[in-house]
Coordinates of C-alpha atoms and ligand atoms in Angstrom, one line a residue:
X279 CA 4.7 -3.7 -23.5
X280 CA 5.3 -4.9 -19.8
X281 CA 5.2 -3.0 -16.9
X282 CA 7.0 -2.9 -14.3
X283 CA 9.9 -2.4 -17.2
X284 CA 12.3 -5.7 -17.2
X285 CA 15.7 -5.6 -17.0
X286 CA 15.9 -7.5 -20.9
X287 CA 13.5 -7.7 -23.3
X288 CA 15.2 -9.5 -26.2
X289 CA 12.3 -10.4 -29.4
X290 CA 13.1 -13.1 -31.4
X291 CA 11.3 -14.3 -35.2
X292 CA 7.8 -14.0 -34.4
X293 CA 4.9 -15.8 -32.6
X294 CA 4.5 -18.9 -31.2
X295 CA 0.9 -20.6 -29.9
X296 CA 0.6 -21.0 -26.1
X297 CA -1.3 -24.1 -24.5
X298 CA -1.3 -22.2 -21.2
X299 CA 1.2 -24.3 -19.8
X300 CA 4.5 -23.6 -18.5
X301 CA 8.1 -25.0 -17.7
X302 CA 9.4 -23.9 -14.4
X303 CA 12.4 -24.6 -12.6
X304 CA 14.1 -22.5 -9.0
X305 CA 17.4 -22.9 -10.8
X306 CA 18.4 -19.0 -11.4
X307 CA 21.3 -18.0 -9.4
X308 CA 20.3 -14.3 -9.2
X309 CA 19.3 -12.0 -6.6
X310 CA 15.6 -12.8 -5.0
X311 CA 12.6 -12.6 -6.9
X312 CA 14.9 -12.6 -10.0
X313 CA 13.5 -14.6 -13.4
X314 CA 14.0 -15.5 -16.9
X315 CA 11.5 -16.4 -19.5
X316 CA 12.4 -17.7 -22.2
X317 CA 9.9 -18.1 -25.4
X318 CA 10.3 -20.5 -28.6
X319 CA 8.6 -23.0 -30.6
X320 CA 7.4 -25.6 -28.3
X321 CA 9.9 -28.6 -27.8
X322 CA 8.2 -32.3 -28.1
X323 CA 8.2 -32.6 -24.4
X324 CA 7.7 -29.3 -22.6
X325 CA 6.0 -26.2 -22.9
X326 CA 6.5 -23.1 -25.2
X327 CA 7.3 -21.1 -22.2
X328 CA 10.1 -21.9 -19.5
X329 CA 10.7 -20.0 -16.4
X330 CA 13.7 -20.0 -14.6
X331 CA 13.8 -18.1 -11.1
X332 CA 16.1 -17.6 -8.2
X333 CA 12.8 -18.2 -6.1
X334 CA 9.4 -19.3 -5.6
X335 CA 8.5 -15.1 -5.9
X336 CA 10.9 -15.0 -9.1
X337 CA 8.4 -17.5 -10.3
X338 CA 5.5 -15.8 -9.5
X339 CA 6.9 -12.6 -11.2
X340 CA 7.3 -14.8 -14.3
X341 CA 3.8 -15.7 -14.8
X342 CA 2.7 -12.0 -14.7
X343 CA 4.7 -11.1 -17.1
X344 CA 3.8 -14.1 -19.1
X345 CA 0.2 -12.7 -18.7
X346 CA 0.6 -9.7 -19.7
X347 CA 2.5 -10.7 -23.1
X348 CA -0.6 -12.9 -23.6
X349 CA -2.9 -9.1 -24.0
X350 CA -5.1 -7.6 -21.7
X351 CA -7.8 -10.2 -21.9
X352 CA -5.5 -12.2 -19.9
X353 CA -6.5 -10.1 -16.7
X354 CA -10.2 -10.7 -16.8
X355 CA -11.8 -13.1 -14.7
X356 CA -12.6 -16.0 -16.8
X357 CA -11.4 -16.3 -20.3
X358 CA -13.5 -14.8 -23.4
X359 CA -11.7 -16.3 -26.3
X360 CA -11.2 -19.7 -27.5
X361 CA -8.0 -21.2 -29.4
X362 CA -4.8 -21.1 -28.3
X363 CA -3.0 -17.8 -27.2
X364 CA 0.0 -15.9 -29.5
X365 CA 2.6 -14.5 -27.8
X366 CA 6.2 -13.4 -28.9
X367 CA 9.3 -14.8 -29.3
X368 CA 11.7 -13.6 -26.7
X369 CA 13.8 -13.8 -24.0
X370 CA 12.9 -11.6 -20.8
X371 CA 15.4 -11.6 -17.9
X372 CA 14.5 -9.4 -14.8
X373 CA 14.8 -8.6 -10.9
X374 CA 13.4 -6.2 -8.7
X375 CA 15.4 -3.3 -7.8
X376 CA 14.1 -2.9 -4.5
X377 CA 13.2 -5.2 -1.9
X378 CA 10.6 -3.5 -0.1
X379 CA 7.8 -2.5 -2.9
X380 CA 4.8 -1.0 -0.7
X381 CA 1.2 0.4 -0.3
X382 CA 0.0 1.8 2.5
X383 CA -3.7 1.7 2.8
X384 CA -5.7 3.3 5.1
X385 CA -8.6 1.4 6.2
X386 CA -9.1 3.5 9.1
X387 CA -10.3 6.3 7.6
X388 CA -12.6 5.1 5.6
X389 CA -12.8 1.0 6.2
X390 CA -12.0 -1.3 2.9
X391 CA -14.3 -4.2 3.2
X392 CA -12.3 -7.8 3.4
X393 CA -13.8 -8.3 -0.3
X394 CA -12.4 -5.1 -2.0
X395 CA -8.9 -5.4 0.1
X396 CA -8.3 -8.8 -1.7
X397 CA -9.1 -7.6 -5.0
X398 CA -6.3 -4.8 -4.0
X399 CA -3.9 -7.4 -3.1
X400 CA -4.5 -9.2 -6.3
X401 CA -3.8 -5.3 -8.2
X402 CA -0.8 -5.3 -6.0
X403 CA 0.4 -9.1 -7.5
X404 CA 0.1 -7.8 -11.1
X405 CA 2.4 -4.8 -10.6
X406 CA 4.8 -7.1 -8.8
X407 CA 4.4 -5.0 -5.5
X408 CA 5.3 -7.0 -2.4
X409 CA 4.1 -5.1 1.0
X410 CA 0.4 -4.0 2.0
X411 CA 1.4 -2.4 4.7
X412 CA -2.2 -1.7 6.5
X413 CA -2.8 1.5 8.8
X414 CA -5.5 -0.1 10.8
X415 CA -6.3 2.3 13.7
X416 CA -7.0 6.2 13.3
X417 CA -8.8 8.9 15.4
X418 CA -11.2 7.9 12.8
X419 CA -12.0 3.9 13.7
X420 CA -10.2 0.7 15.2
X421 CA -10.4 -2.1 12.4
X422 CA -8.6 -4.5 13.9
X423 CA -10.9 -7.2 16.3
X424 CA -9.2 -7.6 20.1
X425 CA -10.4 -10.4 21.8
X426 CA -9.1 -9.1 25.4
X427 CA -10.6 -5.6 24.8
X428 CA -13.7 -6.6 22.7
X429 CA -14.8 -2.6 22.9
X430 CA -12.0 -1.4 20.4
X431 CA -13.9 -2.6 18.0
X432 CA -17.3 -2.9 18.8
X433 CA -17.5 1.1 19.9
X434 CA -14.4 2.3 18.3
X435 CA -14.9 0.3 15.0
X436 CA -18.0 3.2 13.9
X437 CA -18.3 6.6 14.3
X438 CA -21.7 7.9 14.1
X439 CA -21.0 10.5 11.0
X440 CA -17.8 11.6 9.0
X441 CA -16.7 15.0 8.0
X442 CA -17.5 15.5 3.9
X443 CA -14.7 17.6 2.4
X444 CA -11.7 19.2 4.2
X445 CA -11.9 19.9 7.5
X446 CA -12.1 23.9 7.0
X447 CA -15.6 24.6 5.0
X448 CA -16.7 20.4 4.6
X449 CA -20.0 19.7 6.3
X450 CA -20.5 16.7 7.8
X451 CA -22.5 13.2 6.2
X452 CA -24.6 12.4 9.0
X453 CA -24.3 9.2 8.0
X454 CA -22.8 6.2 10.3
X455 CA -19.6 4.8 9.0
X456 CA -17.6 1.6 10.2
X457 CA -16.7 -1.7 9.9
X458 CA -13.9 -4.3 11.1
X459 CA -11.9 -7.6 10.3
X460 CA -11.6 -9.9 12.6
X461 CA -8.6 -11.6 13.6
X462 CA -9.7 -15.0 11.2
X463 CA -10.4 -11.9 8.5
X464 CA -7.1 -11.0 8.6
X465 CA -5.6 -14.3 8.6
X466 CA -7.3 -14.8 5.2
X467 CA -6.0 -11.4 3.8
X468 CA -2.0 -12.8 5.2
X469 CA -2.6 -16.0 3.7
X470 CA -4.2 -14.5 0.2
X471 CA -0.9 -12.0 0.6
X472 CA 1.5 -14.9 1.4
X473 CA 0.1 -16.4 -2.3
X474 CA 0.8 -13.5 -3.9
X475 CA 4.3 -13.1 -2.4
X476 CA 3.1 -10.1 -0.2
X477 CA 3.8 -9.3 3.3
X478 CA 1.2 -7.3 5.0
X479 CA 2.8 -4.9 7.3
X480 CA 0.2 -4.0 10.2
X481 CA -0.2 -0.9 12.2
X482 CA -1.7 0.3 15.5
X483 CA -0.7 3.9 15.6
X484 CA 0.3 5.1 19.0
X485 CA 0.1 7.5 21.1
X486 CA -1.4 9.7 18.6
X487 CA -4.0 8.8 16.1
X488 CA -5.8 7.2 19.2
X489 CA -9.0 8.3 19.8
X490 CA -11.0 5.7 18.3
X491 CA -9.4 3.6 21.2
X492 CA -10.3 6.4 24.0
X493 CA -13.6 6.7 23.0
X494 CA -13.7 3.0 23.6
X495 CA -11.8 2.8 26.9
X496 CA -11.5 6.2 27.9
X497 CA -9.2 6.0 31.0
X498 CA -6.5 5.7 28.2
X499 CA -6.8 9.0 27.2
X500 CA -5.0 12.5 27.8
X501 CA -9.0 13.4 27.5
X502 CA -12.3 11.7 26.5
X503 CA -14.6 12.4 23.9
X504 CA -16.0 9.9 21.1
X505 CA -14.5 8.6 18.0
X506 CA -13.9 11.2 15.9
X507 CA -15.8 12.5 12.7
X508 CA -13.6 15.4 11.7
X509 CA -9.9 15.4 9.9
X510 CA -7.0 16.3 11.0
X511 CA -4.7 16.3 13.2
X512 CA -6.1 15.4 17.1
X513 CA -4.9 17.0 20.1
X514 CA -5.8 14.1 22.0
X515 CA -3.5 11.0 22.8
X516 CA -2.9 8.3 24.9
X517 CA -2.0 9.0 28.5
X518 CA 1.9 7.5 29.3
X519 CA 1.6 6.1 32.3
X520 CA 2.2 2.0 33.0
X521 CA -1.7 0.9 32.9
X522 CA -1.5 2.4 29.2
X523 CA 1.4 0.8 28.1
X524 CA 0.5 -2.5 29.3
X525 CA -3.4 -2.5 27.7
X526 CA -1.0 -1.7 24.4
X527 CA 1.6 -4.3 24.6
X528 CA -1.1 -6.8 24.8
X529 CA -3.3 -5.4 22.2
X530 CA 0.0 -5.6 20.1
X531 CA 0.4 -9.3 21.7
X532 CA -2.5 -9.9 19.6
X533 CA -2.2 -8.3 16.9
X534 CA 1.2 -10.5 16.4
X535 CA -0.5 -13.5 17.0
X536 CA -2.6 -12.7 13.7
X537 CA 0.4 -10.9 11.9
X538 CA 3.8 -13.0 11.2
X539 CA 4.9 -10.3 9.4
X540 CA 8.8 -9.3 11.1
X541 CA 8.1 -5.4 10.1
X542 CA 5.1 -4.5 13.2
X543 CA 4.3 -0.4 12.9
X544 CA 3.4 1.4 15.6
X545 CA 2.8 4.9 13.9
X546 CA 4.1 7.5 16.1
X547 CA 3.1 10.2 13.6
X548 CA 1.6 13.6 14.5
X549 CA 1.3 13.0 18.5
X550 CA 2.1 16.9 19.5
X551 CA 2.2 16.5 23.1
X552 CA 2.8 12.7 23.3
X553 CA 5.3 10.8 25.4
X554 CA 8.1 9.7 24.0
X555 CA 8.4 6.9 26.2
X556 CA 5.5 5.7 24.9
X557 CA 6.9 4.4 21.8
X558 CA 9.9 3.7 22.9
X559 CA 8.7 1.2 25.1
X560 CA 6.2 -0.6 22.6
X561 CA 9.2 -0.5 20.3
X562 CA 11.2 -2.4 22.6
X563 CA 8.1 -4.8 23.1
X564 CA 8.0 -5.9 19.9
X565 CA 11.6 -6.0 19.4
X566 CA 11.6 -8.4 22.7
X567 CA 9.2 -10.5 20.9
X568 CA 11.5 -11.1 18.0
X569 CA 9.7 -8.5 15.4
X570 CA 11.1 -5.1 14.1
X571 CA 8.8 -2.1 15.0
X572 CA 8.3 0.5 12.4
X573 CA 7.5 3.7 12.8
X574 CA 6.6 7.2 10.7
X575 CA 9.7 9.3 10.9
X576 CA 8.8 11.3 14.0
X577 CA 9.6 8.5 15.8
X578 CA 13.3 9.6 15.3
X579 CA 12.4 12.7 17.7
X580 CA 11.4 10.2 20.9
X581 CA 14.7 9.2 22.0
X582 CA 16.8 6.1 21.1
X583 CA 14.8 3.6 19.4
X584 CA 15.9 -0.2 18.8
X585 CA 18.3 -0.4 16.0
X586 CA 16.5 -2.6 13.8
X587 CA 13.4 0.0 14.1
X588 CA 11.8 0.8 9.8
X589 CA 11.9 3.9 9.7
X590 CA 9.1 5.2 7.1
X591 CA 10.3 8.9 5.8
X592 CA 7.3 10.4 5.0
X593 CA 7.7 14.2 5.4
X594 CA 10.7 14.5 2.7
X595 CA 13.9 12.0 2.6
X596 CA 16.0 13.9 4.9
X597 CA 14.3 12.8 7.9
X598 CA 15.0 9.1 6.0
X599 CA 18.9 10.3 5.5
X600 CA 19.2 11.0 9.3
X601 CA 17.6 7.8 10.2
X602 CA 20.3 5.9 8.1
X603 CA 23.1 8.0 9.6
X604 CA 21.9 6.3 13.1
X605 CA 21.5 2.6 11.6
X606 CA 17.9 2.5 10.6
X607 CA 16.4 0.6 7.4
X608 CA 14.2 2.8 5.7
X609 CA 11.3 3.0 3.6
X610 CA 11.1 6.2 1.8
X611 CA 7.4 7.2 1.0
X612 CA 8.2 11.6 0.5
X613 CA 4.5 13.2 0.0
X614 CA 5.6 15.0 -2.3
X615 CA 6.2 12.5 -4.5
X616 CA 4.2 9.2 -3.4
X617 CA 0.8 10.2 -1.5
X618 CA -1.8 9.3 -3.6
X619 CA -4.5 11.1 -1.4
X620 CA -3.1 14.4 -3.5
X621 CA -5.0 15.9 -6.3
X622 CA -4.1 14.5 -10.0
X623 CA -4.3 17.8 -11.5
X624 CA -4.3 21.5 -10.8
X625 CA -7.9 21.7 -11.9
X626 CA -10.5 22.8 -9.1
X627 CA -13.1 20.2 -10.7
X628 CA -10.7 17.1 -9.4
X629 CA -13.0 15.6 -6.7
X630 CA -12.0 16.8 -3.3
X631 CA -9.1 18.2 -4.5
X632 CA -7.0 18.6 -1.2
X633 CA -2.6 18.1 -1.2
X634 CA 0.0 19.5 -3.5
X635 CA -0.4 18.5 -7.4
X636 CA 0.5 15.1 -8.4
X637 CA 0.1 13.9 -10.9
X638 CA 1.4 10.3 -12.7
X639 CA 4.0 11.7 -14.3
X640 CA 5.7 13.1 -11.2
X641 CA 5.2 9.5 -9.7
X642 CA 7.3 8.4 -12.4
X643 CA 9.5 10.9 -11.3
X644 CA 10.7 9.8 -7.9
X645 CA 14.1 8.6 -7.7
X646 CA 14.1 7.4 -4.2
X647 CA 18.0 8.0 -2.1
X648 CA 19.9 5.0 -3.3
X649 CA 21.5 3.6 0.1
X650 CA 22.5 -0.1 1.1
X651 CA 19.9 0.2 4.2
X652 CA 17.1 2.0 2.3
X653 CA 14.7 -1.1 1.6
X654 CA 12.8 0.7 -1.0
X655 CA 10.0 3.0 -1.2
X656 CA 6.0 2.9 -0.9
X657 CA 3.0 5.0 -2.3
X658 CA 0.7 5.7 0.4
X659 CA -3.0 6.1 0.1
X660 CA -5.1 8.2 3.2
X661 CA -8.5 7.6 2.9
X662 CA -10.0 10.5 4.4
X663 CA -11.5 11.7 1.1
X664 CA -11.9 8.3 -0.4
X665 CA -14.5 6.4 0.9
X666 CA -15.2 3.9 -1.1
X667 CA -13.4 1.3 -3.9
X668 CA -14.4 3.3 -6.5
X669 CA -12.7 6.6 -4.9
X670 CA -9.8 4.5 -4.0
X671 CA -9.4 3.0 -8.0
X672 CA -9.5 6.7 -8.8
X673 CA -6.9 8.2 -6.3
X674 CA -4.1 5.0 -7.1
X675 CA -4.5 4.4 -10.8
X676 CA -2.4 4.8 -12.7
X677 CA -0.1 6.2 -10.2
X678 CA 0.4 3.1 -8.6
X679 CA 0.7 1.6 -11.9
X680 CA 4.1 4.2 -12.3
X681 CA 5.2 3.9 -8.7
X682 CA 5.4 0.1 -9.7
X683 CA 7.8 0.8 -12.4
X684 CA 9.9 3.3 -10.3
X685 CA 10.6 0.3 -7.4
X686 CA 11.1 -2.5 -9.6
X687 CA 12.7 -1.5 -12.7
X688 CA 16.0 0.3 -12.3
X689 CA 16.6 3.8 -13.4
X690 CA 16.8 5.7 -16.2
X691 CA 13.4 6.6 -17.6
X692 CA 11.8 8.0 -20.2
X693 CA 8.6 8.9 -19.6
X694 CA 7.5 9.3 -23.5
X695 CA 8.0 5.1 -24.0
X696 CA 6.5 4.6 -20.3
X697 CA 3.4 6.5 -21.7
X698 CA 3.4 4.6 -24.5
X699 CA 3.4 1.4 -22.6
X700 CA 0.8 2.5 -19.8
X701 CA -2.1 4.1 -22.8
X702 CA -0.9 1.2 -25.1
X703 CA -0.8 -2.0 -22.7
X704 CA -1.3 -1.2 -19.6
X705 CA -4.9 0.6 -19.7
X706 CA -6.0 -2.0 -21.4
X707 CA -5.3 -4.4 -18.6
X708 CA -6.8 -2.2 -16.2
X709 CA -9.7 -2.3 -17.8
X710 CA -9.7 -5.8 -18.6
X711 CA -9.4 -5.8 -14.7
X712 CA -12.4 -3.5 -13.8
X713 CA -10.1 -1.3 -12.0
X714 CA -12.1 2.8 -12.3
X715 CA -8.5 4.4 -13.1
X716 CA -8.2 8.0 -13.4
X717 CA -8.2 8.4 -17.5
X718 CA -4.8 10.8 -18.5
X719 CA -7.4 13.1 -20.2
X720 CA -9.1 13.6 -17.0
X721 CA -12.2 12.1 -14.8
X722 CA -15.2 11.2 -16.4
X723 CA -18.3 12.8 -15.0
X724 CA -19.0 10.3 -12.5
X725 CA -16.0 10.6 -11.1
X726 CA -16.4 14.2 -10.3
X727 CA -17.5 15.5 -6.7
X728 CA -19.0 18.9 -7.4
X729 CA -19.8 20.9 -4.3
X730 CA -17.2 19.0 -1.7
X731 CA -14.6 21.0 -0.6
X732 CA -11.4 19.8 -0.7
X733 CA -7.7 22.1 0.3
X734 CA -5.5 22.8 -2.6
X735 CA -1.8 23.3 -1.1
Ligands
LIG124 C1 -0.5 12.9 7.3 S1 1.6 10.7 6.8 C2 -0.7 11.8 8.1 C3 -2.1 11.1 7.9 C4 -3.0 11.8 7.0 C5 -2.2 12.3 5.8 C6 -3.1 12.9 4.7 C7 1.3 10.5 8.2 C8 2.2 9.6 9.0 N1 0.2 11.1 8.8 O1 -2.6 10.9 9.2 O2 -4.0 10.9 6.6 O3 -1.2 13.2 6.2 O4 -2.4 13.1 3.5

C-alpha cells in the first residue's frame, strides 16, 4: 500500500478508528530520518497512533505514511468525509536508504511560477524526497533577482519568443516568455522546503549556460547577442578574465545570502570552449565561504577541484566512479535512467517526444552504484519541452513516484507488487492530489501535442 516501500510492514487483527491525533516521541535510535509507527486500539490516555523517530524528519516521514494508510482522500486539500478515519492494525518500521533523495528542476527553461514550485515541494514531502535542487540560470533566462546587478533579471529574466519543438525542424512561439523570484521569493520556497525537511540546492551555471547573463551585461561574454530562444547547446560563454570572475563571486555572494543550503552548484556542464579556471575559482569561492560547490560531471575535466566538490554524474555513472576514486561525494542522476525530459514511450504521438525511451518501469529499474561517498541519486527534469505545470505533472508522474521508491526503499524489487501498489494506492492519491500524471495506458487527448516536433534518440 505505501510507497516509498518501508522497510517492515507487519499487519495485526484488523482496524482501529483514528481521531487524527498522534503520539510522537524523537526517541528511535536509528539512522536519520528513521521511524516506527506503531497502530492499536487506542490506550485511555494517548492516541491510536504512536510515532517514534530518530529525528524531527523521521517524524515527518511518519505522518506521510500515516496519511497514506488513512486512503487517498487523505491527500486532498480539505477533508470530504465525516466520522472518524479506519486504518490498519500494524507496525511499520523504516529508514531512507539514501541520504540525498533529489529533483532537479529546471526553472530556467521554462520558469515555474513561486505558486506551482510550492505545490512541487509539497509532491516532493509525500514521496519523502529531501532535495529540490533548482537550475536557476540557462542560456534561456536568469530567475534568480541580484540586487548588485539588477539587469540579470530585469533583461535576462524574458526572452522575447522560445523555440516550439526540437531545435532541428521546431518553429518558434513568437510569444514572450519569463519570469523571476526574488530573493524574499526564494526565502519563502527554503523556508516552505525547510518544513517539509527539504534542502533546496541552488544553481547558477557557469561559464556555459550563460547567455541570459551576457545578453544582460554583455562585456561578460566570449560574444554578445540576446537571451536565447533556441535549444541546445550555446557556443557562447563567459569570458575568463578577473572582471568576470569577480561580477560572479558576488552574484554567488548573493545568492548565499538567500541560500543556506551547504551544497551551492555552479553547473559547469556543456561549456565547449570554456576556461577551466573559471570554475575552479568560483569552486574555491564558495568553498572559502564555508559551502561545498557542486558541479555537473564535466567539472572533473577543469583541473583539481576542492575535495568536498558534489559531483552530479549525469552522463552515465562512470564519470560518478572516477569522481569517487579522487574523493568526491556524488549524486548519481545517469540520463539514461533518471531524465524525466525523455519520452514515456516509443510511440511518435508522445508529446514532443525528444530523449531515449523511458519509461516508469525503467525508473524502477535504476540501481544506482552503492558506494560509502555516493549520497544518493536524483531524477532530473529539463524544461525545454515543458512549459507549463501541467507539461511538468506529465513528464514526472509517475516516474518520480518510482524514482521515490528506488532512493528510499532498499533493493530488491519486484516491479509486479510495485505496480500493484502505484495503480492500486498510489494513483489514487495522485489524483486525490490534482497532480495530471501520465496514465500507464497512455496520455489522454489533451495531453497530446500533435504537430510539435520533438527528437527521438
Ligand atoms: C543536457 S544534463 C543538459 C541540459 C539539457 C538536457 C536535456 C546537463 C548538465 N545539461 O542543459 O536541458 O541535457 O535533456
Amino acid at each position: 500500500m505505501i510507497l516509498p516501500r518501508p522497510v517492515s510492514f507487519t499487519r495485526g487483527d484488523g482496524e482501529i478508528e483514528w481521531d487524527g491525533t498522534v503520539d510522537g516521541r524523537i526517541s528511535l535510535d536509528g539512522p536519520p530520518g528513521s521511524y516506527r509507527v506503531t497502530i492499536a486500539a487506542a490506550p485511555a490516555d494517548g492516541s491510536a497512533v504512536v510515532v517514534e523517530a530518530a529525528d524531527d524528519a523521521g517524524f515527518f516521514y511518519a505522518r506521510q505514511t500515516v496519511n497514506q494508510l488513512a486512503g487517498p482522500d487523505a491527500f486532498r486539500a480539505a477533508p470530504i468525509h465525516r466520522g472518524p478515519i479506519r486504518l490498519p492494525v500494524c507496525v511499520i518500521e523504516d529508514a531512507p536508504r539514501f541520504a540525498w533523495r533529489g529533483v532537479m528542476i529546471d526553472v530556467a527553461r521554462h520558469f515555474l511560477p513561486k505558486h506551482d514550485l510550492l505545490r512541487y515541494l509539497d509532491l516532493l514531502a509525500v514521496h519523502k524526497l529531501n532535495v529540490l535542487h533548482l537550475h536557476l540560470t540557462d542560456d534561456q533566462g536568469w530567475r534568480f533577482e541580484s540586487k548588485r546587478y539588477p539587469k540579470l533579471h530585469e533583461v535576462g529574466g524574458w526572452r522575447p519568443s522560445s523555440r516550439y519543438g526540437d531545435r532541428r525542424s521546431g518553429g518558434q512561439t513568437g510569444r514572450p516568455h519569463g519570469g523571476y523570484y526574488t530573493q524574499d521569493d526564494l526565502r519563502e520556497v527554503v523556508a516552505y522546503a525547510a518544513r517539509r525537511h527539504i534542502t533546496v540546492v541552488p544553481e547558477i551555471d557557469v561559464p556555459g549556460h550563460s547567455q541570459a547573463a551576457i545578453a544582460a551585461y554583455p562585456e561578460l561574454g566570449v560574444s554578445g547577442g540576446g537571451v536565447w530562444t533556441d535549444w541546445g547547446v550555446n557556443p557562447n560563454v563567459l569570458k575568463a578574465d578577473e572582471s568576470t570572475v569577480d561580477f560572479y563571486r558576488n552574484v554567488f555572494d548573493e545568492l548565499l545570502d538567500v541560500f543556506p543550503s551547504e551544497v551551492i552548484g555552479l553547473g559547469g556542464d556543456e561549456a565547449e570552449g570554456g576556461d577551466g579556471r573559471f570554475v575552479r575559482r568560483i569552486a574555491q569561492h564558495l568553498a572559502q565561504r564555508g559551502r561545498r560547490p557542486h558541479g555537473w560531471d564535466e567539472v572533473l575535466d577543469v583541473g583539481p577541484l576542492p575535495t568536498r566538490t558534489v559531483i552530479a554524474s549525469w552522463r552515465g555513472e562512470e564519470a560518478g566512479l572516477t569522481a569517487l576514486e579522487r574523493g568526491h561525494d556524488v549524486v548519481m542522476c545517469p540520463e539514461k535512467h533518471v531524465y524525466l525530459d525523455y519520452r514515456q514511450a516509443d510511440d511518435p504521438s508522445e508529446p514532443i517526444p525528444v530523449g531515449t525511451v523511458l519509461t516508469w518501469e525503467d525508473v524502477y529499474s535504476y540501481e544506482p552504484a552503492a558506494a560509502d561517498r555516493v549520497l544518493g541519486a536524483q531524477a532530473n527534469l529539463w524544461t525545454e519541452h515543458l512549459d507549463s505545470p501541467r507539461r511538468l505533472d506529465y513528464a514526472a508522474f509517475p516516474r518520480l513516484s518510482a524514482f521515490a521508491e528506488v532512493v528510499w526503499s532498499p533493493a530488491p524489487r519486484d516491479i509486479a507488487e510495485f505496480r500493484t501498489r502505484l495503480t492500486e494506492h498510489h494513483l489514487p492519491r495522485l489524483d486525490a492530489l490534482g497532480v495530471e500524471y501520465r496514465p500507464l495506458s497512455g496520455p489522454r487527448p489533451w495531453q497530446l501535442l500533435p504537430g510539435v516536433p520533438g527528437f527521438p534518440r
